Coordinates of C-alpha atoms in Angstrom, one line a residue:
Chain A
M1 CA 0.1 0.3 -0.1
K2 CA 1.5 3.9 -1.1
L3 CA 2.5 5.6 1.7
F4 CA 3.1 8.7 -0.2
N5 CA 2.4 10.2 -3.8
R6 CA 6.1 11.5 -3.7
V7 CA 9.0 11.1 -1.9
A8 CA 11.6 13.6 -1.8
I9 CA 15.1 12.8 -0.6
I10 CA 17.7 15.7 0.7
G11 CA 21.2 14.1 0.0
V12 CA 21.7 11.0 -1.5
G13 CA 24.0 8.9 0.5
E14 CA 24.4 6.1 2.0
I15 CA 21.4 7.1 4.0
G16 CA 18.8 8.3 1.9
G17 CA 20.4 6.5 -0.9
S18 CA 18.8 3.5 1.0
I19 CA 15.7 5.0 2.3
G20 CA 14.8 5.5 -2.0
K21 CA 15.3 2.0 -2.4
D22 CA 13.4 0.3 0.2
L23 CA 10.6 2.7 -1.2
K24 CA 10.7 1.6 -4.4
A25 CA 10.9 -2.2 -3.4
R26 CA 8.2 -2.1 -1.0
G27 CA 5.8 0.4 -3.1
L28 CA 5.1 2.8 -0.2
A29 CA 5.9 5.8 -2.9
K30 CA 4.7 6.5 -6.0
E31 CA 7.9 9.2 -7.3
I32 CA 11.2 9.0 -5.0
I33 CA 12.9 12.1 -5.9
G34 CA 16.8 12.8 -5.3
I35 CA 18.4 16.3 -4.6
G36 CA 22.5 16.6 -4.0
R37 CA 25.2 18.4 -4.8
R38 CA 27.5 16.5 -7.1
R39 CA 25.6 15.3 -10.4
S40 CA 27.8 12.3 -9.7
S41 CA 26.4 11.3 -6.7
L42 CA 22.9 12.0 -8.4
I43 CA 23.3 9.5 -11.0
K44 CA 24.5 7.5 -9.1
A45 CA 21.6 7.3 -6.9
R46 CA 19.5 7.2 -9.9
T47 CA 21.4 4.0 -11.8
A48 CA 20.9 2.2 -8.6
G49 CA 17.4 2.3 -8.3
A50 CA 17.0 4.3 -5.5
V51 CA 15.6 7.4 -6.7
D52 CA 13.2 7.9 -9.7
K53 CA 14.2 11.9 -10.4
D54 CA 16.9 13.8 -9.3
F55 CA 17.3 17.5 -8.8
L56 CA 20.7 19.7 -7.9
V57 CA 20.9 21.3 -4.6
D58 CA 19.7 24.7 -6.3
R59 CA 16.8 23.0 -7.8
I60 CA 15.6 22.3 -4.2
G61 CA 12.7 23.8 -5.0
N62 CA 11.3 22.1 -8.0
G63 CA 12.7 18.7 -6.2
V64 CA 10.7 19.1 -2.8
K65 CA 7.1 20.8 -5.2
D66 CA 4.4 17.9 -3.9
A67 CA 6.1 16.2 -2.3
D68 CA 3.9 14.6 0.2
L69 CA 7.3 14.0 2.3
I70 CA 10.3 15.9 2.4
I71 CA 13.9 13.8 4.2
L72 CA 16.7 15.8 5.0
A73 CA 19.9 13.2 4.7
T74 CA 23.0 15.3 4.3
P75 CA 25.6 15.6 7.5
V76 CA 24.1 17.3 10.4
G77 CA 26.3 21.0 9.5
R78 CA 23.8 21.5 6.2
M79 CA 20.1 20.4 7.8
A80 CA 19.2 23.7 8.9
E81 CA 19.9 25.6 6.2
L82 CA 19.0 23.2 3.3
G83 CA 15.5 22.4 5.1
K84 CA 14.6 25.8 5.1
K85 CA 15.4 26.0 1.5
A86 CA 12.8 23.3 1.1
A87 CA 10.1 24.5 3.2
L88 CA 10.4 27.7 1.0
S89 CA 8.3 25.3 -1.6
A90 CA 6.9 22.4 0.5
K91 CA 3.2 22.0 0.1
E92 CA 0.5 23.6 2.8
G93 CA 0.9 20.8 5.6
A94 CA 4.3 18.5 4.1
I95 CA 5.6 16.6 6.4
M96 CA 9.4 16.7 7.1
T97 CA 12.2 14.3 8.8
D98 CA 15.4 14.6 8.8
V99 CA 17.9 11.4 9.7
G100 CA 20.6 13.2 11.9
S101 CA 23.0 11.6 14.3
T102 CA 21.8 14.6 17.4
K103 CA 18.6 16.2 17.9
G104 CA 18.1 19.0 19.4
M105 CA 20.1 21.5 18.2
I106 CA 18.8 20.6 14.5
V107 CA 15.3 20.3 16.0
R108 CA 15.1 23.0 17.9
S109 CA 16.3 24.5 15.1
L110 CA 14.2 23.6 12.1
E111 CA 11.7 23.8 14.6
K112 CA 12.9 28.0 14.7
I113 CA 12.6 28.7 10.9
L114 CA 10.3 26.6 9.1
P115 CA 6.5 28.1 8.1
E116 CA 3.3 26.5 9.5
K117 CA 3.0 24.9 7.0
V118 CA 5.3 22.7 6.9
R119 CA 4.9 19.7 9.8
F120 CA 8.5 18.5 11.3
V121 CA 9.7 15.1 13.0
G122 CA 12.8 15.0 13.7
S123 CA 14.2 10.8 13.3
H124 CA 17.2 9.8 13.9
P125 CA 17.9 5.3 12.4
M126 CA 21.1 3.8 14.5
A127 CA 22.0 2.4 10.5
G128 CA 25.0 2.6 8.3
S129 CA 28.3 1.8 7.4
E130 CA 32.0 4.2 8.0
K131 CA 31.9 4.1 4.1
G132 CA 28.9 6.4 3.6
G133 CA 28.6 7.7 -0.3
P134 CA 25.2 6.6 -2.4
L135 CA 27.2 3.5 -2.7
S136 CA 27.3 1.9 -0.1
A137 CA 23.5 2.3 0.2
R138 CA 21.4 -0.8 0.3
L139 CA 17.9 -2.9 0.0
D140 CA 16.3 -3.1 3.8
L141 CA 18.9 -1.0 5.7
F142 CA 16.7 -0.2 8.3
E143 CA 15.7 -3.8 8.8
G144 CA 15.5 -4.8 12.4
R145 CA 17.5 -1.9 13.1
D146 CA 16.3 1.4 16.2
C147 CA 15.1 4.8 15.1
F148 CA 15.0 7.4 17.7
I149 CA 11.6 9.4 16.4
T150 CA 11.4 12.8 18.3
R151 CA 8.6 14.0 20.2
T152 CA 8.2 17.8 20.8
K153 CA 5.8 20.7 22.3
N154 CA 5.4 21.7 19.1
T155 CA 5.5 18.0 17.2
D156 CA 2.5 17.4 14.9
E157 CA 0.3 14.3 15.7
E158 CA -0.5 13.2 12.6
A159 CA 3.1 14.1 11.3
L160 CA 4.9 12.0 14.0
E161 CA 2.2 8.8 13.7
I162 CA 2.7 9.3 9.9
V163 CA 6.9 8.9 10.0
K164 CA 6.6 6.7 13.0
K165 CA 4.5 4.3 10.0
F166 CA 7.2 5.2 7.4
W167 CA 10.4 3.9 9.4
K168 CA 8.0 0.8 11.0
R169 CA 7.6 0.2 6.8
L170 CA 11.2 0.3 6.5
G171 CA 11.4 -2.5 9.0
A172 CA 13.0 0.8 11.8
N173 CA 11.9 -0.6 15.5
T174 CA 10.6 3.2 16.6
I175 CA 11.5 4.8 19.9
E176 CA 10.0 8.1 20.9
V177 CA 12.4 10.1 22.5
T178 CA 12.3 14.3 23.7
L179 CA 15.3 15.5 22.1
A180 CA 17.6 15.8 25.9
E181 CA 17.1 11.4 25.7
H182 CA 18.4 11.2 22.2
D183 CA 21.7 13.2 22.7
R184 CA 22.1 11.9 25.6
I185 CA 21.5 8.3 24.6
V186 CA 23.5 8.3 21.5
A187 CA 26.4 10.5 22.8
K188 CA 27.4 7.7 25.1
I189 CA 26.5 4.7 22.8
S190 CA 27.7 6.2 19.5
Q191 CA 29.7 9.4 19.9
M192 CA 31.8 8.7 22.6
V193 CA 32.7 4.6 21.8
H194 CA 33.9 6.5 17.8
L195 CA 36.0 9.2 19.3
V196 CA 37.5 6.9 22.0
A197 CA 38.4 4.9 18.4
S198 CA 40.1 7.6 17.2
C199 CA 41.9 8.4 20.1
L200 CA 43.0 5.0 20.2
I201 CA 44.6 5.4 16.7
I202 CA 46.1 8.1 17.5
A203 CA 47.9 6.9 21.1
N204 CA 49.2 4.2 19.1
K205 CA 50.3 5.6 15.7
D206 CA 54.3 4.2 16.8
V207 CA 52.4 1.1 16.6
L208 CA 50.3 0.4 14.1
R209 CA 53.0 -1.2 12.0
Y210 CA 51.6 -4.7 15.3
A211 CA 47.7 -3.9 14.8
A212 CA 45.7 -7.2 14.7
S213 CA 42.3 -8.2 13.6
G214 CA 41.1 -6.9 17.0
F215 CA 42.2 -3.9 17.2
R216 CA 41.2 -3.5 13.8
D217 CA 37.8 -4.3 14.7
T218 CA 37.7 -1.7 17.6
T219 CA 39.1 0.4 15.2
R220 CA 36.5 0.0 12.2
I221 CA 34.0 3.4 12.9
A222 CA 37.1 5.9 12.8
L223 CA 37.4 5.4 9.5
S224 CA 34.0 7.6 9.0
D225 CA 34.5 11.2 7.4
P226 CA 35.6 13.9 9.5
V227 CA 33.8 16.5 8.7
L228 CA 30.2 14.6 9.3
W229 CA 31.5 13.5 12.4
R230 CA 33.0 17.1 13.1
D231 CA 29.9 18.7 13.0
I232 CA 27.7 14.9 14.7
C233 CA 29.7 16.7 17.6
L234 CA 29.2 20.5 17.7
T235 CA 26.4 20.2 17.5
N236 CA 25.9 17.7 20.7
N237 CA 29.2 18.7 22.2
K238 CA 27.7 18.9 26.0
N239 CA 27.0 15.4 26.1
I240 CA 29.8 13.9 24.2
A241 CA 32.2 15.9 26.9
R242 CA 29.6 14.9 30.0
S243 CA 30.3 10.8 28.0
L244 CA 33.5 11.2 28.0
D245 CA 34.2 11.8 31.5
E246 CA 32.2 9.1 32.8
L247 CA 34.3 7.0 30.4
I248 CA 37.9 8.6 31.6
V249 CA 36.3 8.6 36.0
I250 CA 35.9 4.3 34.5
L251 CA 39.1 4.1 32.8
R252 CA 41.4 5.5 35.8
K253 CA 39.2 3.0 37.9
F254 CA 40.4 0.3 35.6
R255 CA 44.1 1.6 35.5
N256 CA 45.0 2.0 39.5
A257 CA 43.1 -1.3 40.5
I258 CA 46.0 -2.9 37.7
L259 CA 48.5 -0.9 38.7
K260 CA 48.0 -1.7 41.8
E261 CA 47.7 -5.4 41.0
K262 CA 44.2 -6.0 42.1
A263 CA 42.9 -9.2 40.9
A264 CA 39.7 -9.5 41.9
H265 CA 38.6 -6.6 41.3
I266 CA 40.2 -6.6 37.9
E267 CA 38.7 -9.9 37.4
R268 CA 35.4 -8.7 38.1
M269 CA 35.1 -5.8 36.0
L270 CA 36.8 -8.2 32.8
G271 CA 33.6 -10.5 33.5
K272 CA 30.8 -7.4 34.3
A273 CA 31.9 -6.1 30.9
R274 CA 30.9 -9.5 28.9
E275 CA 28.8 -10.1 30.8
L276 CA 26.2 -7.1 29.7
R277 CA 28.8 -7.2 25.8
R278 CA 27.2 -10.4 25.8
T279 CA 23.9 -9.9 25.8
L280 CA 24.7 -7.7 22.5
G281 CA 25.1 -10.9 21.0
Chain B
M1 CA 60.1 -31.3 5.5
K2 CA 59.8 -32.8 9.3
L3 CA 61.2 -30.2 11.6
F4 CA 60.5 -32.5 14.6
N5 CA 60.3 -36.1 16.0
R6 CA 57.9 -35.1 18.6
V7 CA 56.0 -31.5 19.6
A8 CA 54.4 -31.8 22.7
I9 CA 51.5 -29.1 22.5
I10 CA 50.2 -28.3 26.5
G11 CA 47.1 -26.9 26.6
V12 CA 44.8 -27.4 23.5
G13 CA 43.4 -24.4 23.3
E14 CA 42.2 -22.3 19.7
I15 CA 45.9 -21.8 20.1
G16 CA 47.5 -24.9 20.9
G17 CA 45.0 -26.5 19.0
S18 CA 45.4 -24.4 16.0
I19 CA 49.2 -25.0 16.2
G20 CA 48.4 -29.5 16.4
K21 CA 46.4 -28.9 13.7
D22 CA 49.3 -27.1 11.4
L23 CA 51.9 -28.9 11.9
K24 CA 50.2 -31.8 11.1
A25 CA 48.6 -29.9 7.4
R26 CA 52.1 -29.0 6.9
G27 CA 53.9 -32.6 7.7
L28 CA 56.1 -30.1 9.9
A29 CA 56.0 -32.8 12.8
K30 CA 56.4 -36.9 13.3
E31 CA 54.4 -36.6 16.3
I32 CA 52.0 -34.2 18.1
I33 CA 51.2 -34.4 21.8
G34 CA 48.2 -32.7 23.1
I35 CA 48.7 -32.0 26.8
G36 CA 45.4 -30.7 28.9
R37 CA 43.6 -30.1 32.0
R38 CA 40.4 -31.4 31.0
R39 CA 39.4 -35.0 29.5
S40 CA 37.3 -33.0 27.0
S41 CA 39.3 -30.6 25.6
L42 CA 41.3 -33.5 25.1
I43 CA 38.8 -35.5 23.1
K44 CA 37.7 -32.7 21.6
A45 CA 41.5 -31.7 20.2
R46 CA 41.8 -35.6 19.1
T47 CA 38.8 -35.7 17.3
A48 CA 40.2 -32.1 15.3
G49 CA 42.7 -33.5 14.1
A50 CA 45.4 -31.2 16.3
V51 CA 46.8 -33.5 17.8
D52 CA 47.7 -37.6 17.9
K53 CA 48.0 -38.3 21.5
D54 CA 47.3 -36.5 24.5
F55 CA 47.8 -36.5 28.0
L56 CA 45.8 -35.4 30.9
V57 CA 48.2 -32.5 32.6
D58 CA 49.0 -34.7 35.8
R59 CA 50.9 -37.0 33.9
I60 CA 52.5 -34.6 32.1
G61 CA 56.0 -36.3 32.1
N62 CA 54.4 -38.7 29.8
G63 CA 53.4 -36.2 27.3
V64 CA 56.9 -34.3 27.0
K65 CA 59.3 -37.3 27.4
D66 CA 61.1 -36.7 24.2
A67 CA 59.9 -33.8 22.2
D68 CA 62.1 -32.0 20.7
L69 CA 59.9 -28.8 20.8
I70 CA 57.7 -27.9 24.0
I71 CA 54.8 -25.5 23.5
L72 CA 53.2 -23.7 26.9
A73 CA 50.3 -22.7 25.3
T74 CA 48.1 -22.0 28.7
P75 CA 47.2 -18.9 29.9
V76 CA 50.2 -16.8 30.5
G77 CA 48.9 -17.0 34.6
R78 CA 49.5 -20.6 34.2
M79 CA 52.6 -20.8 32.2
A80 CA 55.8 -20.3 35.0
E81 CA 54.2 -23.8 36.8
L82 CA 53.9 -26.1 34.0
G83 CA 57.4 -25.2 31.9
K84 CA 58.7 -26.3 35.1
K85 CA 56.9 -29.6 35.3
A86 CA 57.2 -30.1 32.0
A87 CA 60.9 -29.1 32.1
L88 CA 62.3 -32.2 33.9
S89 CA 60.7 -35.0 32.1
A90 CA 62.8 -33.1 29.1
K91 CA 65.1 -34.5 26.4
E92 CA 68.6 -33.1 27.3
G93 CA 68.4 -29.9 24.6
A94 CA 64.7 -30.1 24.3
I95 CA 63.9 -26.5 22.8
M96 CA 60.8 -24.7 24.8
T97 CA 58.5 -22.2 23.8
D98 CA 55.2 -20.6 25.3
V99 CA 52.8 -18.6 23.3
G100 CA 52.3 -15.6 26.5
S101 CA 50.5 -12.1 25.7
T102 CA 52.8 -10.9 27.8
K103 CA 57.1 -11.5 27.7
G104 CA 58.4 -10.0 30.6
M105 CA 57.5 -11.5 34.1
I106 CA 56.9 -14.9 31.6
V107 CA 60.4 -15.1 30.2
R108 CA 62.4 -14.5 33.1
S109 CA 60.9 -16.9 35.4
L110 CA 61.2 -19.7 32.9
E111 CA 64.8 -18.6 32.5
K112 CA 64.8 -18.9 36.3
I113 CA 63.2 -21.9 36.9
L114 CA 64.2 -23.9 34.6
P115 CA 67.0 -26.6 34.5
E116 CA 69.5 -26.0 31.5
K117 CA 68.9 -28.8 29.2
V118 CA 65.6 -27.1 28.3
R119 CA 66.5 -24.1 26.0
F120 CA 64.1 -21.7 26.1
V121 CA 62.4 -19.0 23.4
G122 CA 59.5 -16.5 24.4
S123 CA 56.9 -16.5 21.5
H124 CA 54.0 -14.7 20.9
P125 CA 51.4 -15.2 17.9
M126 CA 49.8 -12.3 17.3
A127 CA 46.6 -14.6 16.3
G128 CA 43.4 -16.1 17.9
S129 CA 39.9 -14.8 18.7
E130 CA 37.6 -14.0 21.8
K131 CA 35.8 -17.6 21.9
G132 CA 39.1 -19.6 23.1
G133 CA 38.8 -23.1 23.6
P134 CA 39.9 -26.4 21.2
L135 CA 36.2 -25.5 19.4
S136 CA 37.8 -22.5 18.2
A137 CA 41.4 -24.0 16.8
R138 CA 41.3 -23.5 12.8
L139 CA 43.6 -24.3 9.9
D140 CA 45.9 -21.2 8.8
L141 CA 45.3 -19.0 12.1
F142 CA 48.7 -17.5 11.9
E143 CA 48.8 -16.8 8.4
G144 CA 50.1 -13.9 7.5
R145 CA 50.4 -12.7 11.1
D146 CA 53.0 -11.3 13.4
C147 CA 54.9 -13.1 15.8
F148 CA 57.1 -11.8 18.4
I149 CA 60.1 -14.0 19.2
T150 CA 62.1 -12.8 22.4
R151 CA 65.8 -12.6 22.8
T152 CA 67.3 -12.1 26.0
K153 CA 71.2 -12.4 27.2
N154 CA 70.8 -16.2 27.6
T155 CA 69.1 -17.8 24.9
D156 CA 70.3 -19.8 22.6
E157 CA 71.2 -19.0 19.4
E158 CA 70.2 -22.1 17.4
A159 CA 67.1 -22.5 19.7
L160 CA 66.0 -19.4 18.6
E161 CA 66.4 -20.1 14.9
I162 CA 64.8 -23.0 15.3
V163 CA 61.4 -21.9 17.2
K164 CA 61.8 -18.3 14.4
K165 CA 61.9 -21.5 11.5
F166 CA 58.8 -22.9 13.6
W167 CA 56.5 -20.1 13.4
K168 CA 57.6 -19.3 9.9
R169 CA 56.3 -22.7 8.6
L170 CA 53.3 -21.9 10.6
G171 CA 52.9 -18.5 8.2
A172 CA 53.7 -16.0 10.5
N173 CA 55.9 -13.4 10.2
T174 CA 58.2 -13.7 13.2
I175 CA 59.3 -10.4 14.9
E176 CA 62.2 -10.3 17.1
V177 CA 62.3 -7.7 19.5
T178 CA 63.7 -7.7 23.6
L179 CA 60.8 -8.8 26.8
A180 CA 60.5 -4.9 27.5
E181 CA 59.8 -3.7 23.6
H182 CA 57.6 -6.4 23.8
D183 CA 55.1 -5.9 26.6
R184 CA 55.3 -1.9 25.5
I185 CA 54.2 -2.7 22.1
V186 CA 51.6 -5.4 23.1
A187 CA 50.2 -3.3 26.1
K188 CA 49.7 -0.7 23.6
I189 CA 48.3 -2.3 20.6
S190 CA 46.4 -4.8 22.0
Q191 CA 45.7 -4.8 25.9
M192 CA 45.0 -1.8 26.8
V193 CA 42.9 -1.9 23.6
H194 CA 41.0 -4.9 24.7
L195 CA 40.7 -2.9 28.5
V196 CA 38.7 0.6 26.6
A197 CA 36.3 -1.9 24.8
S198 CA 35.6 -4.0 28.7
C199 CA 35.3 -0.1 29.8
L200 CA 33.3 1.1 27.2
I201 CA 30.3 -2.0 27.8
I202 CA 30.5 -0.4 31.5
A203 CA 30.4 3.6 30.9
N204 CA 27.0 2.2 28.6
K205 CA 25.5 -0.6 30.7
D206 CA 22.1 2.1 31.6
V207 CA 21.8 2.5 27.2
L208 CA 23.1 -1.0 26.0
R209 CA 19.8 -1.6 24.3
Y210 CA 20.5 0.8 21.8
A211 CA 23.7 -0.8 20.6
A212 CA 24.0 -0.5 16.5
S213 CA 26.4 -2.8 14.8
G214 CA 29.1 0.1 14.8
F215 CA 29.5 -1.0 19.0
R216 CA 29.2 -4.5 18.9
D217 CA 32.0 -4.3 16.5
T218 CA 33.5 -2.4 19.0
T219 CA 33.4 -4.1 22.2
R220 CA 33.9 -7.2 20.9
I221 CA 37.2 -7.8 22.0
A222 CA 36.1 -7.2 26.0
L223 CA 34.2 -11.3 25.1
S224 CA 37.5 -13.6 25.8
D225 CA 37.6 -14.6 29.0
P226 CA 38.3 -12.4 32.4
V227 CA 40.3 -14.9 34.2
L228 CA 43.4 -15.6 31.3
W229 CA 43.2 -11.6 30.5
R230 CA 43.0 -11.0 34.1
D231 CA 46.3 -12.7 34.0
I232 CA 47.3 -11.2 31.3
C233 CA 46.9 -7.6 33.2
L234 CA 48.5 -8.6 36.2
T235 CA 51.8 -9.4 34.1
N236 CA 51.9 -6.1 32.4
N237 CA 50.9 -3.7 34.2
K238 CA 52.2 -1.3 34.7
N239 CA 53.1 -1.0 30.9
I240 CA 49.0 -1.0 31.2
A241 CA 49.0 1.4 33.4
R242 CA 51.1 4.0 31.2
S243 CA 49.0 2.9 28.2
L244 CA 46.0 3.8 30.0
D245 CA 47.7 7.3 30.9
E246 CA 48.6 8.0 27.9
L247 CA 45.5 7.8 26.5
I248 CA 43.5 9.5 28.6
V249 CA 45.6 12.0 28.1
I250 CA 44.6 12.5 24.2
L251 CA 40.7 11.6 25.3
R252 CA 41.2 14.8 27.8
K253 CA 42.3 16.9 25.0
F254 CA 39.8 16.3 23.4
R255 CA 37.0 16.5 25.2
N256 CA 38.6 20.3 25.6
A257 CA 38.1 20.7 21.6
I258 CA 34.7 19.2 22.0
L259 CA 34.1 20.8 24.7
K260 CA 35.3 25.0 23.3
E261 CA 33.9 24.0 19.5
K262 CA 36.8 23.9 18.4
A263 CA 36.2 22.9 14.7
A264 CA 39.2 23.0 13.0
H265 CA 40.9 20.8 16.1
I266 CA 38.4 18.1 16.1
E267 CA 38.1 18.1 12.2
R268 CA 41.9 17.4 12.0
M269 CA 42.0 15.4 14.5
L270 CA 39.0 13.2 13.1
G271 CA 41.0 12.9 10.0
K272 CA 44.6 11.8 11.0
A273 CA 43.4 8.6 13.0
R274 CA 41.4 8.3 10.1
E275 CA 44.3 8.4 7.2
L276 CA 46.3 6.1 10.4
R277 CA 43.6 3.7 10.2
R278 CA 43.1 3.7 6.5
T279 CA 46.9 2.3 6.7
L280 CA 45.5 -0.4 8.0
G281 CA 42.6 -2.4 5.7

């Protein structure tokens, strides 16, 4: 069953492209429009069957015209500006969502600048690889993944339900959260972890030649785009700093137990961590 | 070409079992003896074709009798004691090596307690998974992997060359190091990384339910055996503590740059980390 006549996806990288492929494969939209900065990415997205039509970003108005759903799938640093531009040509009652990894700053600024006729609901699907780009787009990327949906005092109830339904139809498990909850959770479980991986690489730069598969696995996420992640850091900086502080406290405790050869303490911490990790499969 | 008539492997887990399988598949030994604490592990190792004969550890003397090469493949906490016991029944000129993840403490204590007739050379193959156990043993586990070989003032040159040849025939890339070099390198590139993964899990225990594939990859190594890793921590504690201190300095710098929204600094650090990580493939 079609959910939408027209869906416009702004940004056709891994996430935007995968949304397009899924919408098409599942028959959820009559027409999918891709909007991007680079002609080459648009061609890749169209060739991959992720979009039906495409527009360069300077023609964003033509792209979002008549769209029932507009999806911001660009790096977080560009969402406010592009959301605002898109809204100018959006139809009355259009729903807009995003896929940004941080929510507070983005959602608050979009709620402030968007016109009344556009109903915004923030999303954050927990999916995607360190590779990024339209060639990483794939079917079923969101299948079984969590997708945060944010509710604020300004959220339109109908739009919220439609955005939820949209992600559910893509196979995601939707989780409704406040902006503050979202940004605290992902600072811990995702952003801090990424930054720690980067720091581990820097700390080991003189011995990287000896890295084995464990180190490669642990630091794989640090292959992600630095500009994209810089903006994620900047839009959730207080939560990330607090998460790093909490981690440093735990690292110090562990470090002291090791230096003082507290065998039982070390074993207990390692055992606790393994037990918790096992719950993730 | 056979390198050895008889090889005795003490400990038939993932590493010991894989050595046995490789020796057999490559025709490097006439006879492979497995020695273990549990009858069930010995049966698994024999069934998997990793050893020809097996002995419980209380009959270690019968197991190592006439062996040209004795390999200590137990957790590091048990190596000194078992090495000493094995040496009692070892033949004149027998070569003994180990596969321990730390070297200074183990090699120094074995050099002190082993009788003259046994020539000890420390090894550390950088291979193995977080699973461990005889069922994880597999052919070609060491193919293309680094294997540290330690040289001390007491090392017998001929024994060193034979141990090197042994690992090379198993496909490993041998690297000769001092005890101090080894323990500094692995504290950084392996042990600290493991402990950080454990700390990330503990720091995130309230939000683990939101973990995605990046977090699972980053923390997979924390699934390893806590007792085994406790002993690794205890036998290399000063180096590990120093590595954690160095990491914490880097984490703090990063944390401050993020809190103060130093965009260029953040991007540079992330970019540098990605560039270094890319060299690992």
